[in-house]
Amino acid sequence: MKYKFVHSFDMSPKEMIKIQKQLAKEVKLSHFSDVPNLVSGVDLSFQEDEGLAVIVTMDFKKLSVIDVTYAVDKVTLPYIPGLLAFRELPIFLKAWEELEIEPDIVFFDGQGYAHPRRMGIATHASFFIEKPTIGIAKSKLIGKYEEPGKKKGEFTFLYHKDEKIGIVLRTRDNVKPVFVSPGNLVDFDNALDFTYHFATKYKIPEITRKAHLYTKSLK
């Protein structure tokens, strides 16, 4: 799959923050009205100076894996809080170029709109791949919320500075929730419904859980 050139990654942290603020003005949390056919889940991991990006594509209705694509590359940028996308995106885009199946929506193991500058990996990536995106994070980055009920499917909203930025979703009874946020070109209802569709018997929804499992085996 081809992607749109949005910016380079060779810049200072100050310039990175400027880019995030500029792109945040262009985010569209709009409703995705169709039923997805194919969707992809993305997981990224790092080991010393190498990064691995895995893209698992699944049939939305059947919950079956139809493709696994990955890329490995050297990583030069250190981890900087709030700027993780600049470290992860180059490797993801390398894997995206290898992808031969076009997904309707792309899920990321990480944040979307639930980011200090509303520019988590899922949101940031959408500008390059020009696809609707959703972030599924295992933990909260920012914000405040009320604990959702203990039953699977119960949820509350995550807020930051009085703005709704994400969803705190219980995917299993009596298990800690996941933190879901729209990336771009979807709204909060889409992010909740599409993520919950992949909530089977595990805490992590299948779309990113499968990507993580393939990441572990490839490592």
Short mmCIF file of C-alpha atoms in Angstrom, two decimals:
data_model
loop_
_atom_site.label_atom_id
_atom_site.label_comp_id
_atom_site.label_asym_id
_atom_site.label_seq_id
_atom_site.Cartn_x
_atom_site.Cartn_y
_atom_site.Cartn_z
CA MET A 1 0.00 0.00 0.00
CA LYS A 2 1.18 3.48 -0.81
CA TYR A 3 1.04 6.31 1.70
CA LYS A 4 0.97 10.08 1.53
CA PHE A 5 4.10 12.02 2.48
CA VAL A 6 3.08 14.33 5.32
CA HIS A 7 6.43 15.26 6.88
CA SER A 8 9.91 13.89 7.47
CA PHE A 9 11.01 12.42 10.79
CA ASP A 10 14.35 14.14 11.02
CA MET A 11 13.50 17.04 13.31
CA SER A 12 13.92 18.32 16.84
CA PRO A 13 11.41 17.57 19.63
CA LYS A 14 10.27 21.20 19.44
CA GLU A 15 9.52 20.78 15.74
CA MET A 16 7.72 17.49 16.43
CA ILE A 17 5.38 19.20 18.89
CA LYS A 18 4.70 21.91 16.33
CA ILE A 19 3.75 19.26 13.75
CA GLN A 20 1.43 17.57 16.25
CA LYS A 21 -0.37 20.82 16.99
CA GLN A 22 -0.75 21.59 13.29
CA LEU A 23 -2.14 18.16 12.44
CA ALA A 24 -4.48 18.19 15.45
CA LYS A 25 -6.38 21.06 13.80
CA GLU A 26 -7.18 18.76 10.87
CA VAL A 27 -8.52 15.78 12.84
CA LYS A 28 -12.08 14.84 11.86
CA LEU A 29 -13.96 12.69 14.36
CA SER A 30 -16.66 11.94 11.81
CA HIS A 31 -19.04 8.99 11.71
CA PHE A 32 -18.04 5.94 9.65
CA SER A 33 -21.42 4.82 8.36
CA ASP A 34 -20.50 1.58 6.57
CA VAL A 35 -19.93 -1.88 8.01
CA PRO A 36 -16.20 -2.64 7.62
CA ASN A 37 -15.21 -5.60 5.51
CA LEU A 38 -11.47 -5.89 6.15
CA VAL A 39 -9.68 -4.28 9.09
CA SER A 40 -6.06 -4.26 10.20
CA GLY A 41 -4.45 -4.30 13.63
CA VAL A 42 -0.98 -2.86 14.21
CA ASP A 43 1.51 -3.75 16.92
CA LEU A 44 5.01 -2.31 17.29
CA SER A 45 7.87 -3.43 19.49
CA PHE A 46 11.51 -2.57 20.04
CA GLN A 47 14.60 -4.54 20.94
CA GLU A 48 17.82 -2.59 21.44
CA ASP A 49 18.25 -0.54 18.24
CA GLU A 50 15.72 -2.43 16.11
CA GLY A 51 11.99 -2.00 15.71
CA LEU A 52 9.37 -4.46 14.48
CA ALA A 53 6.00 -3.48 13.02
CA VAL A 54 3.31 -6.11 12.45
CA ILE A 55 0.07 -5.55 10.54
CA VAL A 56 -2.56 -8.27 10.88
CA THR A 57 -5.55 -8.00 8.57
CA MET A 58 -8.80 -9.72 9.55
CA ASP A 59 -12.23 -10.32 8.10
CA PHE A 60 -14.47 -8.09 10.23
CA LYS A 61 -17.50 -10.38 10.24
CA LYS A 62 -15.73 -13.73 10.56
CA LEU A 63 -12.96 -12.49 12.92
CA SER A 64 -10.52 -14.58 10.88
CA VAL A 65 -6.94 -13.62 10.00
CA ILE A 66 -6.37 -13.31 6.27
CA ASP A 67 -2.95 -11.65 6.12
CA VAL A 68 0.13 -10.90 8.24
CA THR A 69 2.66 -8.32 7.04
CA TYR A 70 5.67 -7.05 8.95
CA ALA A 71 8.82 -4.97 8.68
CA VAL A 72 12.03 -4.65 10.70
CA ASP A 73 14.23 -1.57 10.73
CA LYS A 74 16.84 0.27 12.74
CA VAL A 75 15.58 2.84 15.23
CA THR A 76 17.52 6.03 15.83
CA LEU A 77 15.04 8.15 17.80
CA PRO A 78 14.94 7.49 21.57
CA TYR A 79 11.68 7.19 23.46
CA ILE A 80 10.34 10.68 24.23
CA PRO A 81 7.05 10.91 26.17
CA GLY A 82 4.27 12.33 24.02
CA LEU A 83 6.30 11.89 20.83
CA LEU A 84 6.19 8.11 20.52
CA ALA A 85 4.63 8.26 17.05
CA PHE A 86 7.80 9.80 15.62
CA ARG A 87 9.70 6.72 16.80
CA GLU A 88 7.10 4.20 15.63
CA LEU A 89 5.68 5.61 12.40
CA PRO A 90 8.75 5.07 10.15
CA ILE A 91 8.72 1.33 10.91
CA PHE A 92 4.94 1.09 10.55
CA LEU A 93 5.07 2.85 7.17
CA LYS A 94 7.71 0.41 5.98
CA ALA A 95 5.34 -2.45 6.82
CA TRP A 96 2.42 -0.56 5.26
CA GLU A 97 4.31 -0.40 1.97
CA GLU A 98 4.52 -4.22 2.03
CA LEU A 99 0.77 -4.60 2.66
CA GLU A 100 -1.09 -5.86 -0.42
CA ILE A 101 -4.61 -5.93 1.06
CA GLU A 102 -6.48 -2.67 1.60
CA PRO A 103 -8.27 -2.43 4.97
CA ASP A 104 -11.29 -0.24 5.65
CA ILE A 105 -10.14 0.68 9.17
CA VAL A 106 -6.81 0.35 10.97
CA PHE A 107 -6.52 -0.30 14.72
CA PHE A 108 -3.34 0.48 16.64
CA ASP A 109 -2.06 -0.90 19.91
CA GLY A 110 -1.72 2.57 21.44
CA GLN A 111 -3.43 5.92 21.79
CA GLY A 112 -5.46 7.84 19.27
CA TYR A 113 -7.18 11.08 20.26
CA ALA A 114 -6.46 10.37 23.96
CA HIS A 115 -3.15 12.23 23.86
CA PRO A 116 -2.02 15.56 25.38
CA ARG A 117 -2.05 17.13 21.90
CA ARG A 118 -4.72 14.76 20.50
CA MET A 119 -2.07 13.12 18.33
CA GLY A 120 -1.41 9.54 19.45
CA ILE A 121 0.00 6.96 17.04
CA ALA A 122 -3.45 6.05 15.64
CA THR A 123 -4.36 9.66 14.91
CA HIS A 124 -0.94 10.60 13.53
CA ALA A 125 -0.77 7.55 11.24
CA SER A 126 -4.13 8.36 9.64
CA PHE A 127 -2.68 11.38 7.87
CA PHE A 128 -0.11 9.17 6.12
CA ILE A 129 -2.33 6.19 5.25
CA GLU A 130 -5.52 8.22 4.71
CA LYS A 131 -7.66 5.62 6.46
CA PRO A 132 -9.99 5.71 9.47
CA THR A 133 -8.06 4.70 12.59
CA ILE A 134 -8.75 3.66 16.19
CA GLY A 135 -6.40 3.37 19.16
CA ILE A 136 -6.69 0.57 21.74
CA ALA A 137 -4.38 1.13 24.71
CA LYS A 138 -3.79 -1.13 27.67
CA SER A 139 -3.31 1.84 30.02
CA LYS A 140 -4.27 5.48 30.35
CA LEU A 141 -1.91 8.17 29.11
CA ILE A 142 -3.86 11.22 30.28
CA GLY A 143 -7.30 12.15 31.52
CA LYS A 144 -9.84 11.40 34.21
CA TYR A 145 -12.70 8.92 34.27
CA GLU A 146 -15.16 7.11 36.47
CA GLU A 147 -14.60 3.38 36.77
CA PRO A 148 -17.01 1.48 34.51
CA GLY A 149 -19.18 -1.33 35.85
CA LYS A 150 -17.60 -4.74 36.38
CA LYS A 151 -19.47 -6.50 33.56
CA LYS A 152 -18.20 -7.00 30.02
CA GLY A 153 -19.42 -4.22 27.72
CA GLU A 154 -19.78 -1.56 30.39
CA PHE A 155 -17.92 1.67 29.75
CA THR A 156 -17.39 5.27 30.75
CA PHE A 157 -15.82 8.20 28.94
CA LEU A 158 -12.32 9.55 29.42
CA TYR A 159 -11.96 13.33 29.73
CA HIS A 160 -9.07 15.78 29.59
CA LYS A 161 -9.55 19.48 30.27
CA ASP A 162 -13.34 19.00 30.04
CA GLU A 163 -13.06 17.44 26.57
CA LYS A 164 -14.11 13.86 25.84
CA ILE A 165 -11.03 12.10 24.49
CA GLY A 166 -11.67 8.37 24.84
CA ILE A 167 -13.62 5.43 26.19
CA VAL A 168 -12.83 3.21 29.17
CA LEU A 169 -14.20 -0.18 28.11
CA ARG A 170 -14.59 -3.37 30.12
CA THR A 171 -13.90 -6.25 27.73
CA ARG A 172 -14.16 -9.04 30.32
CA ASP A 173 -16.06 -9.38 33.59
CA ASN A 174 -14.02 -8.19 36.58
CA VAL A 175 -10.90 -7.48 34.48
CA LYS A 176 -9.19 -4.10 34.12
CA PRO A 177 -10.56 -2.05 31.22
CA VAL A 178 -8.88 -1.00 27.99
CA PHE A 179 -8.64 2.60 26.83
CA VAL A 180 -10.13 3.15 23.40
CA SER A 181 -10.02 6.37 21.41
CA PRO A 182 -10.88 7.38 17.88
CA GLY A 183 -7.85 8.15 15.77
CA ASN A 184 -9.29 10.00 12.81
CA LEU A 185 -12.23 9.71 10.39
CA VAL A 186 -14.31 7.79 12.95
CA ASP A 187 -16.30 9.01 15.95
CA PHE A 188 -16.61 7.77 19.54
CA ASP A 189 -19.54 5.49 18.71
CA ASN A 190 -17.53 3.84 15.93
CA ALA A 191 -14.49 3.42 18.17
CA LEU A 192 -16.61 1.77 20.86
CA ASP A 193 -18.70 -0.46 18.58
CA PHE A 194 -15.89 -1.64 16.31
CA THR A 195 -13.56 -2.34 19.22
CA TYR A 196 -16.20 -4.20 21.21
CA HIS A 197 -16.92 -6.32 18.13
CA PHE A 198 -13.45 -7.84 18.64
CA ALA A 199 -13.88 -8.38 22.39
CA THR A 200 -14.06 -12.15 22.67
CA LYS A 201 -12.79 -14.03 25.74
CA TYR A 202 -9.63 -11.98 26.28
CA LYS A 203 -9.02 -8.53 27.74
CA ILE A 204 -7.31 -7.27 24.58
CA PRO A 205 -9.64 -7.18 21.56
CA GLU A 206 -8.69 -9.74 18.90
CA ILE A 207 -7.69 -7.19 16.28
CA THR A 208 -4.67 -5.97 18.27
CA ARG A 209 -4.21 -9.15 20.31
CA LYS A 210 -3.50 -11.13 17.15
CA ALA A 211 -0.98 -8.51 16.04
CA HIS A 212 0.74 -8.73 19.41
CA LEU A 213 0.90 -12.53 19.25
CA TYR A 214 2.53 -12.42 15.82
CA THR A 215 4.96 -9.81 17.13
CA LYS A 216 6.00 -12.16 19.94
CA SER A 217 6.53 -15.09 17.58
CA LEU A 218 8.48 -13.00 15.07
CA LYS A 219 10.75 -11.59 17.78
#
